[in-house]
Coordinates of C-alpha atoms and ligand atoms in Angstrom, one line a residue:
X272 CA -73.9 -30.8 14.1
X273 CA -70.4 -30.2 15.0
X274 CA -69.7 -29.6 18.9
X275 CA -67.8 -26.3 18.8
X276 CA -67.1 -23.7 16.6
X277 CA -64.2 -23.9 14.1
X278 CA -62.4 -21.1 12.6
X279 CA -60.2 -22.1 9.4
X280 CA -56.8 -20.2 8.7
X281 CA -53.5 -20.2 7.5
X282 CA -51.0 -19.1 10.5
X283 CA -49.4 -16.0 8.0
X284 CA -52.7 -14.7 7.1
X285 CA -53.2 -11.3 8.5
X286 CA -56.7 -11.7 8.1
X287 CA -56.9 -14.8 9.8
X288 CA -55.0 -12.5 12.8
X289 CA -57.9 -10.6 13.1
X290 CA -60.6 -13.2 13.6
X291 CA -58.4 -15.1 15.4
X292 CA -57.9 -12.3 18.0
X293 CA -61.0 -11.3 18.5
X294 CA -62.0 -14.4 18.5
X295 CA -59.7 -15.0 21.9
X296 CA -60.5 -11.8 23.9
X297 CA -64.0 -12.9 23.6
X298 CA -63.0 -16.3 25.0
X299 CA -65.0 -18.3 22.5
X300 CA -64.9 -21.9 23.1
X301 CA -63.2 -22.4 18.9
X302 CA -61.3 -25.0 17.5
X303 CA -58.6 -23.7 15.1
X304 CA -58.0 -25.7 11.4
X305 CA -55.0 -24.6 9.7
X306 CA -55.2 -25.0 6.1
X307 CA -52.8 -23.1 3.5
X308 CA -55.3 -22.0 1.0
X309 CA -52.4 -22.2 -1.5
X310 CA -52.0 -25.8 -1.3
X311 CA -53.3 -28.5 -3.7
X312 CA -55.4 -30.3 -1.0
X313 CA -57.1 -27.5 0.3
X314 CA -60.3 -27.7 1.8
X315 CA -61.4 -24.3 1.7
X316 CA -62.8 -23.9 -1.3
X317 CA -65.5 -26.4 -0.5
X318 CA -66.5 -23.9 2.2
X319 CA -65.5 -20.4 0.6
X320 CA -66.2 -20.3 -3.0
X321 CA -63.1 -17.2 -3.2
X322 CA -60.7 -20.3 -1.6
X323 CA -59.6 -17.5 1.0
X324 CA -59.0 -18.2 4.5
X325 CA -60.4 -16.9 7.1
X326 CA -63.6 -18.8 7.2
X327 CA -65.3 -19.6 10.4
X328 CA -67.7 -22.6 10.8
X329 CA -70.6 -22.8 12.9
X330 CA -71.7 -26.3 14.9
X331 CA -74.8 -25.8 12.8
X332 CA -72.4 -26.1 9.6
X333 CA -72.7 -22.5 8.5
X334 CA -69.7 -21.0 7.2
X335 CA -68.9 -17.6 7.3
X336 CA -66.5 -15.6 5.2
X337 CA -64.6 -12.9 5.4
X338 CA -62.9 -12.1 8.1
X339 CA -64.6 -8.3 8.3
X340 CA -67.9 -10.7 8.5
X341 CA -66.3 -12.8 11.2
X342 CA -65.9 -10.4 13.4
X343 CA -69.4 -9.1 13.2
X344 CA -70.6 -12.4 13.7
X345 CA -68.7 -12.7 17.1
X346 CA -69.6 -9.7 18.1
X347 CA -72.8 -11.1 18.3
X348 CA -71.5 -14.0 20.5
X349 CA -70.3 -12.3 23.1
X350 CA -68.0 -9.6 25.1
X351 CA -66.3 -7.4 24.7
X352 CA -68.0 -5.3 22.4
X353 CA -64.8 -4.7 19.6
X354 CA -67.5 -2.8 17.6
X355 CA -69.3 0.5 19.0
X356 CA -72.8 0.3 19.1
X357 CA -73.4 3.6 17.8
X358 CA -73.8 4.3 13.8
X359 CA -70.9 6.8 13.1
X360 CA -68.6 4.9 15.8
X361 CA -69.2 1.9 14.3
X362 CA -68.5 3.2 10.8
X363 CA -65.4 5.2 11.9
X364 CA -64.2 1.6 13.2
X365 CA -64.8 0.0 10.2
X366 CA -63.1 2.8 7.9
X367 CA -60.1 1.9 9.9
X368 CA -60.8 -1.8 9.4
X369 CA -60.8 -1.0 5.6
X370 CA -58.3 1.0 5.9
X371 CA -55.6 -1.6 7.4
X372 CA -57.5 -4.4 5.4
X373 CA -56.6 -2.5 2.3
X374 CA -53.2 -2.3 3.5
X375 CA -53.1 -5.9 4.0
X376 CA -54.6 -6.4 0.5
X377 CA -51.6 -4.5 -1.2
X378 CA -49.3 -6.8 1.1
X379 CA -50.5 -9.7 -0.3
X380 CA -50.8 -8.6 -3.7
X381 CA -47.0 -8.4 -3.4
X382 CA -46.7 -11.6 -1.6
X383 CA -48.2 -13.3 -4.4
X384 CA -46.6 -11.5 -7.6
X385 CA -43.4 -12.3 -6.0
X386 CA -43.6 -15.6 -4.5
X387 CA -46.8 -17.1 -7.1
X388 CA -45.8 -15.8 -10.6
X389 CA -42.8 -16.9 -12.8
X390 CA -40.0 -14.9 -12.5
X391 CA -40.1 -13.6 -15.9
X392 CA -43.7 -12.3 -15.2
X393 CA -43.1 -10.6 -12.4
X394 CA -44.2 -6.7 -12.8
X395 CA -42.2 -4.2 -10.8
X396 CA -44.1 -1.1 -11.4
X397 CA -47.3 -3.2 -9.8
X398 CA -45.1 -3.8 -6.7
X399 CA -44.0 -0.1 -6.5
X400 CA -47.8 0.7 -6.9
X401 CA -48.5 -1.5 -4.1
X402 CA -45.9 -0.4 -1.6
X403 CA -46.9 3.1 -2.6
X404 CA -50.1 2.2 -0.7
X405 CA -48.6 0.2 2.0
X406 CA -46.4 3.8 2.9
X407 CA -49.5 5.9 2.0
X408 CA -51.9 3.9 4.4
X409 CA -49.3 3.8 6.9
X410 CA -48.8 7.7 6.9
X411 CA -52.2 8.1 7.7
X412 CA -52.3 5.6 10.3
X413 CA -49.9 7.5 11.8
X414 CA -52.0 10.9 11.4
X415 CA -55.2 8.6 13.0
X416 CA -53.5 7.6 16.2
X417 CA -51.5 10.3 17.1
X418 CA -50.8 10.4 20.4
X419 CA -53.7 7.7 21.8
X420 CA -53.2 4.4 22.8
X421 CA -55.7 3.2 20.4
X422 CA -57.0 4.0 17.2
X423 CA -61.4 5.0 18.5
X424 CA -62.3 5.8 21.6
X425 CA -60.2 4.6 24.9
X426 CA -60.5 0.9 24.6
X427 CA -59.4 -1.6 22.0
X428 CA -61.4 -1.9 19.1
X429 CA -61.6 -3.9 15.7
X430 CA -59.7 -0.9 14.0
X431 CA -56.6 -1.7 16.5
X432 CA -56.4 -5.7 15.9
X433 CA -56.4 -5.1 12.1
X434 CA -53.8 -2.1 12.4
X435 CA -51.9 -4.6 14.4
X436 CA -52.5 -7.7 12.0
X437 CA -51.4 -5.4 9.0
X438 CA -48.2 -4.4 10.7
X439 CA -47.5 -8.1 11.6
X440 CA -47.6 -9.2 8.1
X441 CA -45.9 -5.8 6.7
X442 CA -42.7 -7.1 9.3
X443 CA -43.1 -10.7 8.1
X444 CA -43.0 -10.3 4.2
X445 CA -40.9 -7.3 4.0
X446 CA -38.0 -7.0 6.4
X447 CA -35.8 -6.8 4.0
X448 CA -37.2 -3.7 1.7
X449 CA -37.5 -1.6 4.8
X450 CA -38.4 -1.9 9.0
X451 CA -41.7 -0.5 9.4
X452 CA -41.0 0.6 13.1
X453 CA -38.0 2.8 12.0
X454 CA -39.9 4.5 9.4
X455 CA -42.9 4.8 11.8
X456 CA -42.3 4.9 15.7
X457 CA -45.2 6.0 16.5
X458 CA -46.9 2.4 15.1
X459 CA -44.4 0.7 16.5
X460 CA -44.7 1.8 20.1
X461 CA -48.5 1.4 19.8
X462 CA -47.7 -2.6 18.5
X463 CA -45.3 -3.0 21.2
X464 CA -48.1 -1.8 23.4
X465 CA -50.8 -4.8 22.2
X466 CA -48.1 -7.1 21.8
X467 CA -48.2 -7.4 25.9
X468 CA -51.6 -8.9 25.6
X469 CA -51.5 -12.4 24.9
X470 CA -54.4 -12.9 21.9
X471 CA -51.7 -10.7 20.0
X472 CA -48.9 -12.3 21.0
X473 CA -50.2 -16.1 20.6
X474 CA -51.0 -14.7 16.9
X475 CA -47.7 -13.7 15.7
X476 CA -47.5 -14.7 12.2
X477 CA -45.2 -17.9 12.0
X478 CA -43.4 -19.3 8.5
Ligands
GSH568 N1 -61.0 -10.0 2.3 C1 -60.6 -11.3 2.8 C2 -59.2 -11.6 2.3 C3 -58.8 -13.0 2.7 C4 -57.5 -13.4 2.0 O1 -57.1 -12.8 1.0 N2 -56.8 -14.4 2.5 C5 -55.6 -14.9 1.9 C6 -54.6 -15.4 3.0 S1 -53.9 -14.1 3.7 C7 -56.0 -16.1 1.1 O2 -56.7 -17.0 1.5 N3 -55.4 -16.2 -0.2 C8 -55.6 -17.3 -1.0 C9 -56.0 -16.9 -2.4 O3 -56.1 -15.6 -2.7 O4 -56.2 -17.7 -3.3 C10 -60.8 -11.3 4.3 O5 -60.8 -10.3 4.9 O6 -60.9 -12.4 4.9

């Protein structure tokens, strides 16, 4: 039996972000393990069969994958509730989670055929594809928030710490094929916004 909670995660992974943050407004007593699922000596796969980070480990040795699961777990740990209690709330949240996950997923996708294949394999109609989504998702993020300070409802919810984990990662892989807070103000003022409270800030993704 370990003595705390641990929560495994690479510190670019937007994923990892989200469970991280909710993690900390909840104040759970965690210990964080980083380890680059990329790496020859990872560890993860002996805990996540998919070798994906984030994975959080109970004391009682259970671990639990992915980071959408995560944060349901901890939202049966304790407050503040980042899920509504109510069905369609709940789900709206969670379309918004999928939605900023998804835009995560075409990130990475990306990230990998550009940093993970051989030059010579690299496909650029699949990375057009996948920015197509990136700019597509954040158009209707845009459309979602409108002129609210968060995305459901009038306190923060899961929907606003993966919004803001999928625009941290958007700023850290692609400054240089276009700044996501020119193209879309209205994002960036509502980043700016969680960026004063410290679980967002303490998450920035680092190199
Ligand atoms: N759906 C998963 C995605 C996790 C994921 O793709 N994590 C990336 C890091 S950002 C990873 O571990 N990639 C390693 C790999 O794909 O082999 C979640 O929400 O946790």
């Amino acid at each position: 039996m370990r003595e705390k909670h641990q929560l495994i995660v690479s510190l670019t992974s937007p994923y990892a972000r989200k469970a991280r943050i909710a993690a900390q407004l909840k104040n759970l007593d965690f210990e964080m393990i980083v380890d680059v699922p990329w790496n020859d000596d990872t560890g993860v796969i002996t805990l996540n069969p998919l070798g994906k980070v984030p994975v959080w480990l109970t004391p009682a040795g259970e671990a639990i994958y992915d980071s959408r699961v995560i944060v349901e777990f901890l939202e049966t740990l304790a407050e503040p509730e980042l899920l509504p209690d109510n069905p369609l709330g709940r789900i709206k949240v969670k379309q918004l989670e999928a939605l900023a996950d998804g835009i995560m997923d075409a990130s990475l996708c990306i990230f990998a055929e550009r940093k993970k294949r051989p030059n010579e394999l690299q496909y650029q109609g699949w990375i057009d594809r996948q920015f197509e989504k990136i700019h597509r998702g954040l158009a209707k993020l845009v459309t979602l928030l409108g002129d609210k300070p968060y995305f459901f409802g009038d306190t923060l919810s899961v929907a606003d710490i993966a919004v803001a984990s999928a625009l941290g990662y958007i700023g850290l892989r692609f400054s240089e094929d276009f700044c996501w807070q020119d193209q879309y103000p209205e994002l960036a003022h509502f980043y700016d916004a969680l960026m004063e409270r410290p679980s967002f800030k303490e998450t920035v993704p680092v190199l």
